[in-house]
Coordinates of N, CA and C in Angstrom, one line a residue:
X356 N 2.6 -98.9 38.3 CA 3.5 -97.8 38.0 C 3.8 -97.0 39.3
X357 N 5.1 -96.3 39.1 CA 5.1 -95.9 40.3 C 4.7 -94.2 40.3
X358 N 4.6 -93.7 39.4 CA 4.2 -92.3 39.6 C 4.9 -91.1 38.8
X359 N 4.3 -90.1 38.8 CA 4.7 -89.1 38.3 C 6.2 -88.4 39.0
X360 N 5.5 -88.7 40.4 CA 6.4 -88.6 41.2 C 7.9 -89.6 41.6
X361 N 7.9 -90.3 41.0 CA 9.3 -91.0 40.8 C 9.8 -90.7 39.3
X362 N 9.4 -90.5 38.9 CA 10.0 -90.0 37.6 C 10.7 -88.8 37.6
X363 N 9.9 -87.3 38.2 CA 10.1 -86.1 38.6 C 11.6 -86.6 39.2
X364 N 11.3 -87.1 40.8 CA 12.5 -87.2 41.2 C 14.0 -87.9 40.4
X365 N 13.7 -89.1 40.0 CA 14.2 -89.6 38.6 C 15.3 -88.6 38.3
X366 N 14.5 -87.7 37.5 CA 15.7 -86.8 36.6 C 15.9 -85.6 37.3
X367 N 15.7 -85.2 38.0 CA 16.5 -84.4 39.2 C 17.5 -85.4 40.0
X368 N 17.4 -86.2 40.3 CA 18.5 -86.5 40.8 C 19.8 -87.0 39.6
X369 N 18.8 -87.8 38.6 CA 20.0 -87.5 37.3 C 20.7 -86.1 36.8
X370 N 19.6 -85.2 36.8 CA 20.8 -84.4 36.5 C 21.5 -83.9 37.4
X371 N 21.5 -83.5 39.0 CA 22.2 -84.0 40.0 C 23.4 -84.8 39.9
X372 N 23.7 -85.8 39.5 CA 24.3 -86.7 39.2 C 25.7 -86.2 38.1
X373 N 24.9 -85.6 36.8 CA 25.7 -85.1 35.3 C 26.3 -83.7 36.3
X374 N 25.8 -83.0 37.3 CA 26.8 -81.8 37.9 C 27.4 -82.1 38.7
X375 N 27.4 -83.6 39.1 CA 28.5 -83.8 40.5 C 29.7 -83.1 40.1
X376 N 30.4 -82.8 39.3 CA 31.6 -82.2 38.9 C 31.8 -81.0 39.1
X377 N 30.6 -80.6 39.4 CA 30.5 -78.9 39.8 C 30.8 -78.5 41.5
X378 N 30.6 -79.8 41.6 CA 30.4 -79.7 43.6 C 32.2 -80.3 43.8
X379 N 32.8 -79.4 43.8 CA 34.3 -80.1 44.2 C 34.6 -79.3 45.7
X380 N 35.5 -80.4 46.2 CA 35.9 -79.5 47.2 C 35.2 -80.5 48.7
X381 N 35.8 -80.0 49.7 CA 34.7 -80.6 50.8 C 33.2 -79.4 51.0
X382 N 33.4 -78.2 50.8 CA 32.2 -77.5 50.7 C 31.1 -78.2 49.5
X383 N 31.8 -78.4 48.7 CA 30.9 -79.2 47.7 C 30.2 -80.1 47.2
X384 N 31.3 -80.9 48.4 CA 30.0 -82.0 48.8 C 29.3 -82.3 49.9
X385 N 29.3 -81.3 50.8 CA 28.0 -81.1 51.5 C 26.9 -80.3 50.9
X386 N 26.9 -79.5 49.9 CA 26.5 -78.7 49.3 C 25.7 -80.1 48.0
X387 N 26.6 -80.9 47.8 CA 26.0 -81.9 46.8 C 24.8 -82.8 47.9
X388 N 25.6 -83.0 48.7 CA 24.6 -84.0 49.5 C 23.3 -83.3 50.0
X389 N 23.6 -81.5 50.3 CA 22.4 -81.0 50.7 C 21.2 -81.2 49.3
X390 N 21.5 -80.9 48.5 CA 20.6 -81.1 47.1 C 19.9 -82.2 46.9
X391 N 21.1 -83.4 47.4 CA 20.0 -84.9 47.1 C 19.1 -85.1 48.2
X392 N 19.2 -84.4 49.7 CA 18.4 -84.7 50.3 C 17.0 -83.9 50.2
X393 N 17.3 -82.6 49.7 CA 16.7 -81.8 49.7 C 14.8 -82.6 48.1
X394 N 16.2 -82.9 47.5 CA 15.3 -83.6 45.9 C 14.4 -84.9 46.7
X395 N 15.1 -85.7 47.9 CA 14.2 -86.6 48.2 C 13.3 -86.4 49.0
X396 N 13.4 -85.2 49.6 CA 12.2 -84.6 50.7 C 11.3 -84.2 49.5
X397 N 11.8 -83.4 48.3 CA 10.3 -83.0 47.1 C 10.0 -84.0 46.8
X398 N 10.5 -85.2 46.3 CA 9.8 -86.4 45.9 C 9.0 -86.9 46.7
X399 N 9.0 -87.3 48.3 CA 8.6 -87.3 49.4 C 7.0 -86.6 49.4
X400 N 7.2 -85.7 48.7 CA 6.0 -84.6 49.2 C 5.5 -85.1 47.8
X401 N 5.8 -85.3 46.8 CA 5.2 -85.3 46.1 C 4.3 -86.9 45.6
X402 N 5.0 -87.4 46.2 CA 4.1 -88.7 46.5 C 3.1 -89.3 47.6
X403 N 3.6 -88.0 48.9 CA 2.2 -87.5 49.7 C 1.2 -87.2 49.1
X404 N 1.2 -86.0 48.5 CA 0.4 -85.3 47.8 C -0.6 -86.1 46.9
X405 N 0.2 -86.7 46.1 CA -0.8 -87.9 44.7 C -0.9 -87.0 43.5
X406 N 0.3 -85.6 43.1 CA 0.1 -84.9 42.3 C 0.5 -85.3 40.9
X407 N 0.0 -85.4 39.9 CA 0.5 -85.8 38.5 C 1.2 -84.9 37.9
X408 N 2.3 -85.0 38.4 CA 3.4 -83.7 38.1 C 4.6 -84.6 37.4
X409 N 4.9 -83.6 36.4 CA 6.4 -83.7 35.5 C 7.1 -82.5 36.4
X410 N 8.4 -82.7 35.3 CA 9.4 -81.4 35.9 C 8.9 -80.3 34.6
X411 N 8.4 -80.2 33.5 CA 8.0 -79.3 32.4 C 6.7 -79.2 33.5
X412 N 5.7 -79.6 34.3 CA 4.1 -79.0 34.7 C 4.5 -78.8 36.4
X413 N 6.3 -78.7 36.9 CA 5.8 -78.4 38.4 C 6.1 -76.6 37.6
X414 N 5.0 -76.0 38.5 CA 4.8 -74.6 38.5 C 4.7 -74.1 40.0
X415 N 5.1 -72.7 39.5 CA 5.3 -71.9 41.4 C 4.2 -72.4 41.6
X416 N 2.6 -72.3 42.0 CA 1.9 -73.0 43.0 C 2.1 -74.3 43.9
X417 N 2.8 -75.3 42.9 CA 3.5 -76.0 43.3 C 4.6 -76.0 44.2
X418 N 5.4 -75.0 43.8 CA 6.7 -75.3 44.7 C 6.4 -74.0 45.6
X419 N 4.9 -73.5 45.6 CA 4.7 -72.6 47.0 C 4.2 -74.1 48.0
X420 N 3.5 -74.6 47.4 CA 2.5 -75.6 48.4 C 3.6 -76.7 48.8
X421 N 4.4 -76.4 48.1 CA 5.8 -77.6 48.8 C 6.7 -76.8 50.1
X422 N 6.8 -75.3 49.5 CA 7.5 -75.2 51.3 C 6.9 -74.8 52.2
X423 N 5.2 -74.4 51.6 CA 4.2 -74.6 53.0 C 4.4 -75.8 53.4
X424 N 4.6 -76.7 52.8 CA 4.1 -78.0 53.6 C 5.7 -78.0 54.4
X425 N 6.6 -77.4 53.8 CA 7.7 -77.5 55.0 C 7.5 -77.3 56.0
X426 N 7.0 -75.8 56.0 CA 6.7 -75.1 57.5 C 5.6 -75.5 58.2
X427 N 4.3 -76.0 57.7 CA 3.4 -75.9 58.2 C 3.5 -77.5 58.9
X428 N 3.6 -78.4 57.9 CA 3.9 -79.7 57.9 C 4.8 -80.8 58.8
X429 N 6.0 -80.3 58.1 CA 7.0 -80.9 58.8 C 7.6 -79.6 60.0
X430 N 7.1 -78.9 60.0 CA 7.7 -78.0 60.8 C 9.1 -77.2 60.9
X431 N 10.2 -77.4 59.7 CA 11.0 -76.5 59.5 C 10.9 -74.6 59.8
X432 N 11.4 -74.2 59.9 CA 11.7 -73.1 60.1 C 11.7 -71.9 58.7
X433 N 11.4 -70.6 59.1 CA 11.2 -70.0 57.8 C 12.9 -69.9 57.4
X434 N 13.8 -69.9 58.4 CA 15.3 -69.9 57.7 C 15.6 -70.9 56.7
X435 N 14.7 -72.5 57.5 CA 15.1 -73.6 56.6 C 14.9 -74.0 55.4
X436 N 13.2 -73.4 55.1 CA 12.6 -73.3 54.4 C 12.9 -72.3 53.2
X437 N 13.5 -71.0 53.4 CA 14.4 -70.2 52.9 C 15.4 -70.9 51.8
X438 N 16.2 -72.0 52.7 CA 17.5 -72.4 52.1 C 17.1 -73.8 50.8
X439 N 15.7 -74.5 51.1 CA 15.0 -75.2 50.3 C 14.6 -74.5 48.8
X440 N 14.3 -72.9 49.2 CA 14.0 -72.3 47.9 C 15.3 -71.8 46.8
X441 N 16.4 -71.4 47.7 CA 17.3 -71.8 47.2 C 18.3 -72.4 46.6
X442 N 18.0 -73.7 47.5 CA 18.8 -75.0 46.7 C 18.0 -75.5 46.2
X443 N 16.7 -75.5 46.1 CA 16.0 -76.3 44.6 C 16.1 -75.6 43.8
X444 N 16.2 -73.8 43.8 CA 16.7 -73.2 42.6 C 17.5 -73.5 41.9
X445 N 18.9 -73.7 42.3 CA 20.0 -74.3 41.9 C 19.9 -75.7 40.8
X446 N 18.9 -76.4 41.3 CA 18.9 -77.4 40.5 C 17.9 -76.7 39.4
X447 N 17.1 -76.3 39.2 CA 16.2 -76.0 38.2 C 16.4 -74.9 37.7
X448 N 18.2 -74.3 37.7 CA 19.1 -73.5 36.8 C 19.4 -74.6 36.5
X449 N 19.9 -75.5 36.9 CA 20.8 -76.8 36.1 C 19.6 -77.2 34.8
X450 N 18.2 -77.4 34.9 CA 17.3 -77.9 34.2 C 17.3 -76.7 33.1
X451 N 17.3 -75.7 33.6 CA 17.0 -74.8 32.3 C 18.4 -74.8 31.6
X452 N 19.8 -74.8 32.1 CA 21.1 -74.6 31.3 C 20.4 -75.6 30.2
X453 N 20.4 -76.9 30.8 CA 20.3 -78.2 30.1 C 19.1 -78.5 29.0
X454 N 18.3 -77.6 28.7 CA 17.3 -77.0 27.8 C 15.7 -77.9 28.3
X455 N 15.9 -78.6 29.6 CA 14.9 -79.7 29.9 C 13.7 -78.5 30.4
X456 N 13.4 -77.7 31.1 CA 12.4 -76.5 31.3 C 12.9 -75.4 31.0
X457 N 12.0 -74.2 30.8 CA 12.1 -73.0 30.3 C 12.1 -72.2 31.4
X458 N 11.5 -72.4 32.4 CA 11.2 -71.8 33.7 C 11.3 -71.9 34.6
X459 N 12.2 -71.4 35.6 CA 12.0 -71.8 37.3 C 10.9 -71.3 38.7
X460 N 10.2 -72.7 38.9 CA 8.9 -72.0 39.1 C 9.4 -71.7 40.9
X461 N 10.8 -71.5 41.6 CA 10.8 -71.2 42.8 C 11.2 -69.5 42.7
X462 N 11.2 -69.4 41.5 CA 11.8 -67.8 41.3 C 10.6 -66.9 41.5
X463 N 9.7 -66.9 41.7 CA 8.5 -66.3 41.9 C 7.9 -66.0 43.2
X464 N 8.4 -67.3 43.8 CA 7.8 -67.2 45.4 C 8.8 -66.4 45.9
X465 N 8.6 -65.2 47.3 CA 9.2 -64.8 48.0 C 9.3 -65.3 49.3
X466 N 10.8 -64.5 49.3 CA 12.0 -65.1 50.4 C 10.6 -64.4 52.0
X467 N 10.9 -65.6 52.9 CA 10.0 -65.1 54.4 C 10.7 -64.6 55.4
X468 N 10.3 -63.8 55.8 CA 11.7 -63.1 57.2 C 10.7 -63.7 58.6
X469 N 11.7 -64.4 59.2 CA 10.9 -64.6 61.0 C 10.2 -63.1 61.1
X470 N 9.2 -63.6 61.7 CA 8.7 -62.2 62.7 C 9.4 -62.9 64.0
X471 N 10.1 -61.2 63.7 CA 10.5 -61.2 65.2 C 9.7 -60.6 66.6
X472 N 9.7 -61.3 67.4 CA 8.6 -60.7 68.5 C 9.6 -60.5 69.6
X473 N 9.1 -59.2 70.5 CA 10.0 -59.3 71.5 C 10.1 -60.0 72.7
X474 N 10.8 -60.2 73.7 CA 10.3 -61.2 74.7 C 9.6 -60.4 76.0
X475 N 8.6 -60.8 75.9 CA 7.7 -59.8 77.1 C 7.2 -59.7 78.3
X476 N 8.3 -60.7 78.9 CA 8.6 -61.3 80.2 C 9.4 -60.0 80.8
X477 N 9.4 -59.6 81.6 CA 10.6 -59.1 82.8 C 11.1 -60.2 83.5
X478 N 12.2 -59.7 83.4 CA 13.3 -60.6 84.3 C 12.8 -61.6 85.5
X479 N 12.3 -61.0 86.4 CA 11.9 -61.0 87.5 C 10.8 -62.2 87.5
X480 N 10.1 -61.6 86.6 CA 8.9 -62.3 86.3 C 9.7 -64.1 85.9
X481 N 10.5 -63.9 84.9 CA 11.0 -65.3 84.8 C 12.1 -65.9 86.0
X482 N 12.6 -65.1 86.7 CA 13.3 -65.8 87.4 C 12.4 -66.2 88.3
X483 N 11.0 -65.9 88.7 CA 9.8 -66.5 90.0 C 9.7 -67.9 89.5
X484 N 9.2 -67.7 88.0 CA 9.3 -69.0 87.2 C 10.0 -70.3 87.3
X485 N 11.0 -69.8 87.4 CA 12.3 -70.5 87.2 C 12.7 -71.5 88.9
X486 N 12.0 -70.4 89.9 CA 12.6 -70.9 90.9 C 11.0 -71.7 91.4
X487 N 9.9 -71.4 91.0 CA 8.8 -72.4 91.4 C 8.9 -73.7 90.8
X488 N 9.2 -73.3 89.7 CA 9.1 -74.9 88.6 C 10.7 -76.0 88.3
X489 N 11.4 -74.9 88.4 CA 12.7 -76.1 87.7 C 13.0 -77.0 88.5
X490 N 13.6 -76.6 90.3 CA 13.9 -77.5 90.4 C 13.4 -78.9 90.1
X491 N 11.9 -79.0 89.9 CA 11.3 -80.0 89.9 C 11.7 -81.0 88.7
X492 N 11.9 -80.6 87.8 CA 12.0 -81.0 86.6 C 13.4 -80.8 86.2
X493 N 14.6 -80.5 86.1 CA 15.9 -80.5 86.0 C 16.9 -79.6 86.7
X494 N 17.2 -80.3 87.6 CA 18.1 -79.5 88.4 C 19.4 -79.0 88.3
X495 N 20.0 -79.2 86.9 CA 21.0 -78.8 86.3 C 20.8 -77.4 85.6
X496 N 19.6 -77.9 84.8 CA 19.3 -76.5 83.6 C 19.2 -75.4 85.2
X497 N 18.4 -75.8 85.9 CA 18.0 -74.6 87.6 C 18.9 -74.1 87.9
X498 N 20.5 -74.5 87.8 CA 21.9 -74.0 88.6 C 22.1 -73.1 87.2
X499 N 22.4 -73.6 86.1 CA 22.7 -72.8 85.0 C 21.8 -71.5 85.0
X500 N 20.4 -71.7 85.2 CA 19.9 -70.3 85.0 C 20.0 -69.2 85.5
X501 N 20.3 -69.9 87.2 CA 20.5 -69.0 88.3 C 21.5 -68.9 88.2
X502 N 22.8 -68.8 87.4 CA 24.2 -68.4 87.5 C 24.1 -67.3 86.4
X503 N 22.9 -67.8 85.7 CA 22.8 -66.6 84.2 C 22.5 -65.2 84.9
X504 N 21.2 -65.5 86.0 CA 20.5 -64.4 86.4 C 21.1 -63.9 87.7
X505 N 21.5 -64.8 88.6 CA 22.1 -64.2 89.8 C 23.8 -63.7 89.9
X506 N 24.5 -64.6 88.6 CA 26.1 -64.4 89.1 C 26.1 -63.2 87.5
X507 N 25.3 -63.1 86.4 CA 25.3 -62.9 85.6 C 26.6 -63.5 84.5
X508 N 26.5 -64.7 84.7 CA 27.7 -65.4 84.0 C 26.9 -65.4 82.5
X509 N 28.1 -65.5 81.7 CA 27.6 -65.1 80.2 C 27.7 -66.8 79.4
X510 N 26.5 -67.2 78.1 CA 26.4 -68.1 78.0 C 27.8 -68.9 77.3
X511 N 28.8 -68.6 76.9 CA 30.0 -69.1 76.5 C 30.8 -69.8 77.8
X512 N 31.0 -69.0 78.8 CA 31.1 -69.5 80.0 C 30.3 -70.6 81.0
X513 N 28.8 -70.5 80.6 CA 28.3 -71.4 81.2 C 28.4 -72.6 80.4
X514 N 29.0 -72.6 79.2 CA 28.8 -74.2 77.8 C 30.5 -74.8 78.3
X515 N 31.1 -73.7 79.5 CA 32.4 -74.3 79.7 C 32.5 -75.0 81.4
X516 N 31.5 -74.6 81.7 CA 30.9 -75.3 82.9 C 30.5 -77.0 83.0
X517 N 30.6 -77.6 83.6 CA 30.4 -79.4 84.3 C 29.3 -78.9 85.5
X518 N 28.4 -79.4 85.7 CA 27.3 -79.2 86.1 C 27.4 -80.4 86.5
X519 N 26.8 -81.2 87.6 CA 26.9 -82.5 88.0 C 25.4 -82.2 88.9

């Protein structure tokens, strides 16, 4: 057998499937394709895991320890991981419209904000940096920096730059 976890995935991607019609448009089907990738990364985890989970027994502890494992795991970001709690929401409104669960267990967990830290370098300090180490190691990124910090060229202008 293959698991609790092929099955789970199973009917999430079926009903996936019964709302393609809801995703029109070219926004909507990247919007559809974000969802099926999104359903194959939970299946993914959920066959890491070895959990004997239905879609009626995944509960918020569950789908907390699923986007830790995003961040902590795979290393996504708390933005990305953000957009995971939202678009699996979406599908498990589609489960509850469809009378298959009562509950959506990502509605509980809260949304994470980056800590923002400030950068605690002085200038100076990084451009010493910059001029002991780079050349050694990329002599292009070295010209670009020093045009950031000595000519103060702004970075739109430098992504219009040819560097050789």
């Amino acid at each position: 057998a293959q698991g609790n976890f092929a099955e789970t995935g199973r009917v999430l991607l079926e009903i996936l499937e019964k709302r393609k019609s809801d995703f029109l448009g070219e926004s909507g089907r990247s919007q559809y394709q974000n969802l099926k990738s999104k359903i194959h990364t939970l299946r993914n985890w959920l066959q890491l895991t070895q959990l004997k989970l239905t879609i009626g027994s995944f509960k918020t502890e569950h789908s907390r320890s699923f986007l830790n494992y995003l961040v902590n795991e795979k290393h996504l970001s708390l933005q990305t991981r953000n957009k995971y709690k939202s678009e699996l929401t979406t599908i498990w409104k589609f489960l509850i419209h469809d009378g298959i669960v009562s509950d959506n267990p990502f509605k509980n967990v809260p949304w994470l904000k980056p800590k923002n830290t400030p950068f605690r370098k002085h200038p100076e300090e990084v451009q010493k940096a910059i001029i002991e180490n780079m050349p050694k190691e990329d002599m292009q990124l070295y010209i670009a920096c020093m045009l950031v910090f000595e000519c103060f060229i702004r970075v739109t202008e430098l992504n219009r730059l040819q560097l050789y």
